[in-house]
PDB file of C-alpha atoms in Angstrom:
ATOM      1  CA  UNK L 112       0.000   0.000   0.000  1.00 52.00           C
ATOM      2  CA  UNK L 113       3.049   2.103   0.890  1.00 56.00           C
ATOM      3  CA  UNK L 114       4.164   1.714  -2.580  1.00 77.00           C
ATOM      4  CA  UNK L 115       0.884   2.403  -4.459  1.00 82.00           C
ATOM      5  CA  UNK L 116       0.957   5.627  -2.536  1.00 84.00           C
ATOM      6  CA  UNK L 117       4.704   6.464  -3.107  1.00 87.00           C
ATOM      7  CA  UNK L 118       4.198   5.561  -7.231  1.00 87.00           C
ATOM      8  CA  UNK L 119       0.773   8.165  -7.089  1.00 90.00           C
ATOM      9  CA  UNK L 120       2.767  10.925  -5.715  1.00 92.00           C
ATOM     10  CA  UNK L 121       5.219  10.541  -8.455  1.00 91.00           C
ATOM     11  CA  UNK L 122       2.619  10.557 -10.828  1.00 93.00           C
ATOM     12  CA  UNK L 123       1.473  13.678  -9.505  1.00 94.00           C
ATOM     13  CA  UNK L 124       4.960  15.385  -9.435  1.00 94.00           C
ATOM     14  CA  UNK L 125       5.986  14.288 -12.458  1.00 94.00           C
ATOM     15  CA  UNK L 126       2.664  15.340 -14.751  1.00 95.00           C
ATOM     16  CA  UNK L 127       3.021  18.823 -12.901  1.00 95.00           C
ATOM     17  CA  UNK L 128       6.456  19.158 -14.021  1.00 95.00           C
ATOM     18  CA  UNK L 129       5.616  17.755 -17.253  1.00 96.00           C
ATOM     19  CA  UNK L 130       2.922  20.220 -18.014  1.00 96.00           C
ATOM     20  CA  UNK L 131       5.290  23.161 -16.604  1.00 95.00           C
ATOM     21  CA  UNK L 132       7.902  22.419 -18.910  1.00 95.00           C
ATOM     22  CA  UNK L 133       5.598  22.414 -21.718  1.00 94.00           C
ATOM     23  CA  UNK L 134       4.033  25.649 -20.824  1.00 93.00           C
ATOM     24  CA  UNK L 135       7.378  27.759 -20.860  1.00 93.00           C
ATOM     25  CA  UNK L 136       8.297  26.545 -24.434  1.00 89.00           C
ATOM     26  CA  UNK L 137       5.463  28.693 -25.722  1.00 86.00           C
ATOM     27  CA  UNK L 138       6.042  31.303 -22.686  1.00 87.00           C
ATOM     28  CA  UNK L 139       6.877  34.571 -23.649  1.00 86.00           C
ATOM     29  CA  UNK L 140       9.435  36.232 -21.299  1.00 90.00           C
ATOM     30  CA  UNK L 141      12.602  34.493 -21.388  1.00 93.00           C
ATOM     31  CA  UNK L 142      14.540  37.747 -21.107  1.00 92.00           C
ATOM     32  CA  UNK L 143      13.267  41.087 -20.305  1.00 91.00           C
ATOM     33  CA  UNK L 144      15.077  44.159 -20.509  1.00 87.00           C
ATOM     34  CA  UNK L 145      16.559  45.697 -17.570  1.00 82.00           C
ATOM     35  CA  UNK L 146      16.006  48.757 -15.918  1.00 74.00           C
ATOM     36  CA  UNK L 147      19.081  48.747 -14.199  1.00 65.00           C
ATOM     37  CA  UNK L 148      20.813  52.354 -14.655  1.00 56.00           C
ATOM     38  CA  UNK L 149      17.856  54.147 -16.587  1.00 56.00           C
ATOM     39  CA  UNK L 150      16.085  57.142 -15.034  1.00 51.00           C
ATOM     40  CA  UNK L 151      13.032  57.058 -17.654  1.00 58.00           C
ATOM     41  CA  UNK L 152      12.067  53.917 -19.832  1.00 64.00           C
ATOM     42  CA  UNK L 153      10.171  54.370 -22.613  1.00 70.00           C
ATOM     43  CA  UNK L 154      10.047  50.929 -23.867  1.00 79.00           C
ATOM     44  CA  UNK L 155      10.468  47.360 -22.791  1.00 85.00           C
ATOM     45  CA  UNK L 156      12.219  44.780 -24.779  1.00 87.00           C
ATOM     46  CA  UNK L 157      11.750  41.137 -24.023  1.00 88.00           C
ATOM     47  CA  UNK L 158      12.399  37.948 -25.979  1.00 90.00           C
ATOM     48  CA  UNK L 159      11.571  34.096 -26.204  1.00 90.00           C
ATOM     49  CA  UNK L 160      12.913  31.151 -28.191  1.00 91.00           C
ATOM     50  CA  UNK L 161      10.891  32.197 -30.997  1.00 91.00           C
ATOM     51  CA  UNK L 162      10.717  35.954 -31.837  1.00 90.00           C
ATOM     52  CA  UNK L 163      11.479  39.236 -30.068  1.00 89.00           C
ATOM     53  CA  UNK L 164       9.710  42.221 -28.975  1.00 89.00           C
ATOM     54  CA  UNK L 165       9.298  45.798 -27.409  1.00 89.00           C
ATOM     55  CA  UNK L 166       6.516  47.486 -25.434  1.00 86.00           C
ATOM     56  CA  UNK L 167       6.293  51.027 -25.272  1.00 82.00           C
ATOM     57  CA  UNK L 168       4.796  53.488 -23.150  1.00 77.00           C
ATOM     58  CA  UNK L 169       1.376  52.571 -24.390  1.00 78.00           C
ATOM     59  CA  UNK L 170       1.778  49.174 -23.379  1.00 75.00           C
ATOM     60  CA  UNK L 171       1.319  48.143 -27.331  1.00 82.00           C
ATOM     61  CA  UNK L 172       4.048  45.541 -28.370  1.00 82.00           C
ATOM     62  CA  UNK L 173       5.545  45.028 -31.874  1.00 87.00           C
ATOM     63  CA  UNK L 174       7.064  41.355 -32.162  1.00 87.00           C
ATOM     64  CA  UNK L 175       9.287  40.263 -35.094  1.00 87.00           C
ATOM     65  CA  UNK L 176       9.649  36.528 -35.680  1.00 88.00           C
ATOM     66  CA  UNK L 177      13.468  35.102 -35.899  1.00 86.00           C
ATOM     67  CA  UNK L 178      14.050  35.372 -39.621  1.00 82.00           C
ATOM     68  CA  UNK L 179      15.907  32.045 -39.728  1.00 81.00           C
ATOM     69  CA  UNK L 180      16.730  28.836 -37.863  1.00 81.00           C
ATOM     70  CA  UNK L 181      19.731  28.913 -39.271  1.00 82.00           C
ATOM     71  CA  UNK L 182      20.983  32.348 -38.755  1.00 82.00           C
ATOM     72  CA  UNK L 183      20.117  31.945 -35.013  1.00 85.00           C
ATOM     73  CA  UNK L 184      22.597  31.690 -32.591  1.00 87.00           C
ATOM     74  CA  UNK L 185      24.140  28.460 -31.295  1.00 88.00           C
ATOM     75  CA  UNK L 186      22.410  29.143 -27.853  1.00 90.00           C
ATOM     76  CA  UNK L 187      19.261  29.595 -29.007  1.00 92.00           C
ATOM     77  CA  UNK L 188      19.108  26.325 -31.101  1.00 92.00           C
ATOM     78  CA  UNK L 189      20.378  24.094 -28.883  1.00 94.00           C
ATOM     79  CA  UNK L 190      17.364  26.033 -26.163  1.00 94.00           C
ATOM     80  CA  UNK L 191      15.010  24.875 -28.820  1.00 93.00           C
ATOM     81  CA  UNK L 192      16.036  21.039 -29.265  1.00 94.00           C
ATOM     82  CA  UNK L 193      16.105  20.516 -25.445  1.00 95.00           C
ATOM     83  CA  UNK L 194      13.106  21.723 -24.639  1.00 95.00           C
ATOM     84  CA  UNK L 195      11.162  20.219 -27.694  1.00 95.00           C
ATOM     85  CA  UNK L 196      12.930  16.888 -26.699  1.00 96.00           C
ATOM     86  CA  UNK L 197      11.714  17.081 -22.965  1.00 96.00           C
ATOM     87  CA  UNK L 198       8.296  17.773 -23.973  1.00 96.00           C
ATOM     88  CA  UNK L 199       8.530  14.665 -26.069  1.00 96.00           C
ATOM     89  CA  UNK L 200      10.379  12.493 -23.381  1.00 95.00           C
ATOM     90  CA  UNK L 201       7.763  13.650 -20.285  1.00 95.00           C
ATOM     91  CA  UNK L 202       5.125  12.634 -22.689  1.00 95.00           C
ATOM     92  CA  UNK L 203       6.038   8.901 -23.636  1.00 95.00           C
ATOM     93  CA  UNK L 204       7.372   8.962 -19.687  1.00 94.00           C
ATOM     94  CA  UNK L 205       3.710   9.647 -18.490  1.00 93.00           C
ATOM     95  CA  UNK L 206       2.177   7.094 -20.850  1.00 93.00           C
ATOM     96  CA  UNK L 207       5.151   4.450 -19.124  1.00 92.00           C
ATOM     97  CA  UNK L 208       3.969   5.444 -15.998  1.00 90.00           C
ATOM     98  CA  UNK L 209       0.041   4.918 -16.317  1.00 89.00           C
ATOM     99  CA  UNK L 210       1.108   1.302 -17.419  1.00 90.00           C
ATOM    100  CA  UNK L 211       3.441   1.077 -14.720  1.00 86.00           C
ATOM    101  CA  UNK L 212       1.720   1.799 -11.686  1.00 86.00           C
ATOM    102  CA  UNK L 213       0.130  -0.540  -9.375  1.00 83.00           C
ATOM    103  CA  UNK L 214      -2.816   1.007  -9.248  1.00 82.00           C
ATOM    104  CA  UNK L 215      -3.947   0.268 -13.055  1.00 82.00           C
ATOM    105  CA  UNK L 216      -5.053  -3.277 -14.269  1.00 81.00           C
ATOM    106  CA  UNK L 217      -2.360  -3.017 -17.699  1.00 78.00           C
ATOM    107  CA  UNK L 218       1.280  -4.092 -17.616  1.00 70.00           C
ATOM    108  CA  UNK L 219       0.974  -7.558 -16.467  1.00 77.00           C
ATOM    109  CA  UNK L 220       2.320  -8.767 -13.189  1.00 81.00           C
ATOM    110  CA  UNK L 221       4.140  -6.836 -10.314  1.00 78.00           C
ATOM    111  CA  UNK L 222       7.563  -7.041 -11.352  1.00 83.00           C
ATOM    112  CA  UNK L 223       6.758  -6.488 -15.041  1.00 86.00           C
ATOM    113  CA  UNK L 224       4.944  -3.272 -13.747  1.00 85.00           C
ATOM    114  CA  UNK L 225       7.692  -2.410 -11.591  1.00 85.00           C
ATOM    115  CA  UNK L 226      10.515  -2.193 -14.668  1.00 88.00           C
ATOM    116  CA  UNK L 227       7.945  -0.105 -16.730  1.00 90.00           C
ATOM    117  CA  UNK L 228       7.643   2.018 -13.677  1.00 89.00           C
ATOM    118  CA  UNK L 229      11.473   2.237 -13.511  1.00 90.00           C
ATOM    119  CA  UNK L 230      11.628   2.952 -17.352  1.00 92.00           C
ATOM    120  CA  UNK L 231       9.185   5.704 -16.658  1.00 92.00           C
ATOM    121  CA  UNK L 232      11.099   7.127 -13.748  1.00 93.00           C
ATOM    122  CA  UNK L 233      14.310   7.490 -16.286  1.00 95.00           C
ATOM    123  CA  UNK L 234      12.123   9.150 -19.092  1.00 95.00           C
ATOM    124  CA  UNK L 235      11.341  11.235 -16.606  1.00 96.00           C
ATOM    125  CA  UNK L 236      14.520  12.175 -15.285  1.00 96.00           C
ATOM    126  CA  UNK L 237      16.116  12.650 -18.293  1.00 96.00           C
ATOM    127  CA  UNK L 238      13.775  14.858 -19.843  1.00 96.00           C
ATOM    128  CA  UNK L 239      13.880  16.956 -16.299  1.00 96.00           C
ATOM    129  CA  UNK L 240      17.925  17.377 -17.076  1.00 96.00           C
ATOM    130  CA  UNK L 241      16.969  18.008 -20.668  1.00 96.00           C
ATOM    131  CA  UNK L 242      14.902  21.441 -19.485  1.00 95.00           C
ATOM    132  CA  UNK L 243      17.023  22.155 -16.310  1.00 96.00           C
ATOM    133  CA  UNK L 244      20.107  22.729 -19.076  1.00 96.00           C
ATOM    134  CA  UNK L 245      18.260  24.325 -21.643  1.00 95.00           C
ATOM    135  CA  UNK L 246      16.896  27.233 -19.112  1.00 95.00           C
ATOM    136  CA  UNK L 247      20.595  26.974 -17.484  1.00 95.00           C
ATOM    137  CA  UNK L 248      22.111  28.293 -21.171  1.00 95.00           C
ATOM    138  CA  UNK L 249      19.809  30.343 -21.681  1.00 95.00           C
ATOM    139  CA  UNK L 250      20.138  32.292 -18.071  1.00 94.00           C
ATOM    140  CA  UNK L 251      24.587  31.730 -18.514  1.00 94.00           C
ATOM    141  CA  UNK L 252      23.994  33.893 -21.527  1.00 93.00           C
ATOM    142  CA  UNK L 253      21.574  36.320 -20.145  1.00 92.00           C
ATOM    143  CA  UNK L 254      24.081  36.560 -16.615  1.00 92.00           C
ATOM    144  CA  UNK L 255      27.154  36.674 -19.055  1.00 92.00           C
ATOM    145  CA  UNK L 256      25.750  39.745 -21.297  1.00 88.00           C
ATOM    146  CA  UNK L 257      24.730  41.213 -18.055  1.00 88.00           C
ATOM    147  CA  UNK L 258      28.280  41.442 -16.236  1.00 89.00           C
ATOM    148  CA  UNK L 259      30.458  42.212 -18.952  1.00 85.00           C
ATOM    149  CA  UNK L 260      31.689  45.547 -19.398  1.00 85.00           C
ATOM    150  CA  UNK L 261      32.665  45.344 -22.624  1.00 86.00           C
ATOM    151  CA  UNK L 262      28.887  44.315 -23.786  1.00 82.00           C
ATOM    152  CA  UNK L 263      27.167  47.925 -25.200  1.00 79.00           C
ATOM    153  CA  UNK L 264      23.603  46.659 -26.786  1.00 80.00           C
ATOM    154  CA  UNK L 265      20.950  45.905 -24.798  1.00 82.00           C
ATOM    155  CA  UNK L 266      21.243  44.365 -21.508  1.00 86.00           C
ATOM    156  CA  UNK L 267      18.698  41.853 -20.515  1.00 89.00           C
ATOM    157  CA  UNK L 268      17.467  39.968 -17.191  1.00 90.00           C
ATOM    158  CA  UNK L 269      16.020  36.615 -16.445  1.00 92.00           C
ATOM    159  CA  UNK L 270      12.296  36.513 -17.688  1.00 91.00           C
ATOM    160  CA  UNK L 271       9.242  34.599 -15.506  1.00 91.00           C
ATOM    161  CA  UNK L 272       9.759  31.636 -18.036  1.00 93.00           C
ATOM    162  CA  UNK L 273      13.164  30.256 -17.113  1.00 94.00           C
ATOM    163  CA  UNK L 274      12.090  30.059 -13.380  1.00 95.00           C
ATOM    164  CA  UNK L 275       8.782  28.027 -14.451  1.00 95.00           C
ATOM    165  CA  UNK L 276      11.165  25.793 -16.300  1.00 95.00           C
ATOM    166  CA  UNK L 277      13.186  24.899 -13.580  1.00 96.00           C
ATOM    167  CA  UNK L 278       9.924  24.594 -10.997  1.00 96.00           C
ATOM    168  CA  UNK L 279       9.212  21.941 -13.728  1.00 95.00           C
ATOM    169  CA  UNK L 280      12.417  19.991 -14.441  1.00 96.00           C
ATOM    170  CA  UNK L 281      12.729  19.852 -10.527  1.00 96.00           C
ATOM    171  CA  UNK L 282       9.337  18.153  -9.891  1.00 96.00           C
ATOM    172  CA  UNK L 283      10.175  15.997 -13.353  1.00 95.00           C
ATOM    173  CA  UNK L 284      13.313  14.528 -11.122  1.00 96.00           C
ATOM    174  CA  UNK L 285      12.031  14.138  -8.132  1.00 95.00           C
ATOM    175  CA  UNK L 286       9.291  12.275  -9.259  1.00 93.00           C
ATOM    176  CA  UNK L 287      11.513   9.783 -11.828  1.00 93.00           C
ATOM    177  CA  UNK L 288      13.486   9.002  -8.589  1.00 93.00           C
ATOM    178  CA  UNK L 289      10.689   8.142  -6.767  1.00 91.00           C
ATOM    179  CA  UNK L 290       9.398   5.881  -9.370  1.00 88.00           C
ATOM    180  CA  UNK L 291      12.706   4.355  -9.988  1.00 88.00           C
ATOM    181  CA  UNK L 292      12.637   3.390  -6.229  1.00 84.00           C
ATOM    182  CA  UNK L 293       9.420   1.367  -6.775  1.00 74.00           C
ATOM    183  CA  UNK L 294      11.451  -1.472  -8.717  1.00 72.00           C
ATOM    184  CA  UNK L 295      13.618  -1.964  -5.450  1.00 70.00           C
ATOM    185  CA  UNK L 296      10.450  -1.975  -3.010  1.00 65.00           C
ATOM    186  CA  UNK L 297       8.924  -4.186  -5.623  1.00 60.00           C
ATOM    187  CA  UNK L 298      11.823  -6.668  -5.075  1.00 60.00           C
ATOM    188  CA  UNK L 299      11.519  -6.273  -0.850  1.00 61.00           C
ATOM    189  CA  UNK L 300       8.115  -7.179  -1.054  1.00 55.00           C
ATOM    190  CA  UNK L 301       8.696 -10.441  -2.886  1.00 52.00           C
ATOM    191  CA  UNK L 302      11.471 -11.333  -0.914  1.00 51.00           C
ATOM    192  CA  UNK L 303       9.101 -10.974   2.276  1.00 50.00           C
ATOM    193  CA  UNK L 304       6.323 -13.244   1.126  1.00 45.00           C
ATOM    194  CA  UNK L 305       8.447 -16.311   1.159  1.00 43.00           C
ATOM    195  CA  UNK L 306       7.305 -17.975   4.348  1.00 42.00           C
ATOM    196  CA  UNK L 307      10.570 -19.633   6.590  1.00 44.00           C
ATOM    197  CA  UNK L 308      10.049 -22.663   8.692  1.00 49.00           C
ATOM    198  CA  UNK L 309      13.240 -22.777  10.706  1.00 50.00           C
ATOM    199  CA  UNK L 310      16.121 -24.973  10.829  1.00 48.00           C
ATOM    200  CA  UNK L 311      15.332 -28.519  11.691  1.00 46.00           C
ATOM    201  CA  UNK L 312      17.276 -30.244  14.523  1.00 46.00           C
ATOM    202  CA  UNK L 313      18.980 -33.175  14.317  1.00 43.00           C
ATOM    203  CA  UNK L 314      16.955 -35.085  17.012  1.00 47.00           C
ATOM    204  CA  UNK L 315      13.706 -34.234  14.914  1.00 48.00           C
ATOM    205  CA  UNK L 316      15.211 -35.108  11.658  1.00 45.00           C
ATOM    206  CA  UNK L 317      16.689 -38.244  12.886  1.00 49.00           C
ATOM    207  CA  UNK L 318      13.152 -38.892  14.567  1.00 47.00           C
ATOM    208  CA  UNK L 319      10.878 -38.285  11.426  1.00 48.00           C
ATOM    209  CA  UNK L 320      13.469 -40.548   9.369  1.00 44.00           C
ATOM    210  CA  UNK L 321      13.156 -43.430  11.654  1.00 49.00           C
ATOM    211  CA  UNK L 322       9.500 -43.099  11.594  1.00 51.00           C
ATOM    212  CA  UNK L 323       9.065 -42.947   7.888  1.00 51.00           C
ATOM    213  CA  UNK L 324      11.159 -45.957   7.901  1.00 49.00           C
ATOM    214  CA  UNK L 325       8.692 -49.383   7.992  1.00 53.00           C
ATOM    215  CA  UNK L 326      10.093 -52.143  10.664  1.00 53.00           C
ATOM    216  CA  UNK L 327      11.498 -54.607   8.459  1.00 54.00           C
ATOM    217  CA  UNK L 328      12.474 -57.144  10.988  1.00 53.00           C
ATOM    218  CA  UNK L 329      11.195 -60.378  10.519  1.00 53.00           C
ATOM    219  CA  UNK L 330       7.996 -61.722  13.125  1.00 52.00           C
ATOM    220  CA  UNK L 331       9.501 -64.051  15.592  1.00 52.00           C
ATOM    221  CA  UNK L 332       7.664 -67.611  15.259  1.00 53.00           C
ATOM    222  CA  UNK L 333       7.745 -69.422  19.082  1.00 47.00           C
ATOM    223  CA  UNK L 334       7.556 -73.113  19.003  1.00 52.00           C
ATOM    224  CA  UNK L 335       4.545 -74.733  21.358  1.00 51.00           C
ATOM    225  CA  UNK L 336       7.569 -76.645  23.642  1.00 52.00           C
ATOM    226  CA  UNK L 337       8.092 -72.440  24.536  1.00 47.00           C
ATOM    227  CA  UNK L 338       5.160 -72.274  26.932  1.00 46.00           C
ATOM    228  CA  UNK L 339       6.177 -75.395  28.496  1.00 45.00           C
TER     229      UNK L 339
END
């Protein structure tokens, strides 16, 4: 029962973190400009994976799409492929994890549920890493830009979206470890359901054996001169 519990909570944690990662792909501030310096701003810049844009006074925005994938930077890119492949991992990872838990009548016996709950728990972990890096390369470049002196364009700080992701990749791990565990308790369990009888002394062993054993001696025959 302990388990069946343990395996729901990491459902729980890991579809949360699942559906936060897949919300800050779309998100809009990954970078917003700063204020830092300025007496009067006029306009705000602020950018995502996808396209960048500025809000003035008026609070009306103008947004211009990246013109090319190619022409992007090397950041941005590999931003893109680890997010869209965590989105894609946490997906198949949730479907595992259904199938997997105890709780569900698919997946076949106990142990064979266990491993797919296991499997899950990887998926799961993996595709938490996969968003925890991509938000952490993002943020090195926005932290980078921001601290060098040399840097004259515009200076940016960490948007509302890179946070979200890593709410998200954190509940993603912690949730693919606790499903990973549920192999091992799995195992326990099984282990504890053998029932053990005690050694057998040798006085009771030697005592069942001579039982078992028939008498095989011979009947004694008495002759009638015996009761004389």
């Amino acid at each position: 029962m302990a388990s069946t519990g343990a395996e729901i909570i990491a459902f729980l944690l890991t579809i949360s973190g699942w559906v936060l990662v897949s919300s800050t792909l779309p998100t809009d501030y990954w970078k917003v400009s700063t204020i830092d310096g300025t007496v009067i701003t006029t306009a705000t810049f602020w950018a995502n994976l996808w396209k960048t844009c500025v809000t003035d006074s008026t609070g009306v925005s103008n947004c211009k799409d990246f013109p090319s994938m190619l022409a992007l930077d090397g950041y941005i890119q590999a931003c893109r492929g680890l997010m869209i492949s965590a989105v894609c991992l946490g997906f198949f990872g949730a479907v595992f994890g259904l199938v997997g838990m105890k709780c569900t009548k698919v997946g076949g016996s106990d142990q064979t549920k266990a491993k797919i709950a296991c499997l899950a728990g990887l998926i799961f972990i993996l595709s938490g890493l996969c968003s925890m890096t991509s938000c952490s390369l993002y943020a090195n470049r926005i932290t980078s830009e921001f601290f060098d002196p040399s840097f004259v364009a515009q200076k940016y700080e960490l948007g509302a979206a890179l946070f979200i992701g890593w709410a998200g990749a954190s509940l993603c791990i912690i949730g693919g470890s606790i499903f990973c565990f549920s192999i091992a308790e799995n195992s326990n369990t099984s282990r504890r359901g053998y029932a053990y009888n005690g050694a057998t002394s040798v006085m009771s062993s030697r005592t069942k054996v001579h039982n078992s054993v028939p008498d095989k001696t011979p009947p004694k025959h008495f002759d009638k001169n015996a009761y004389v």
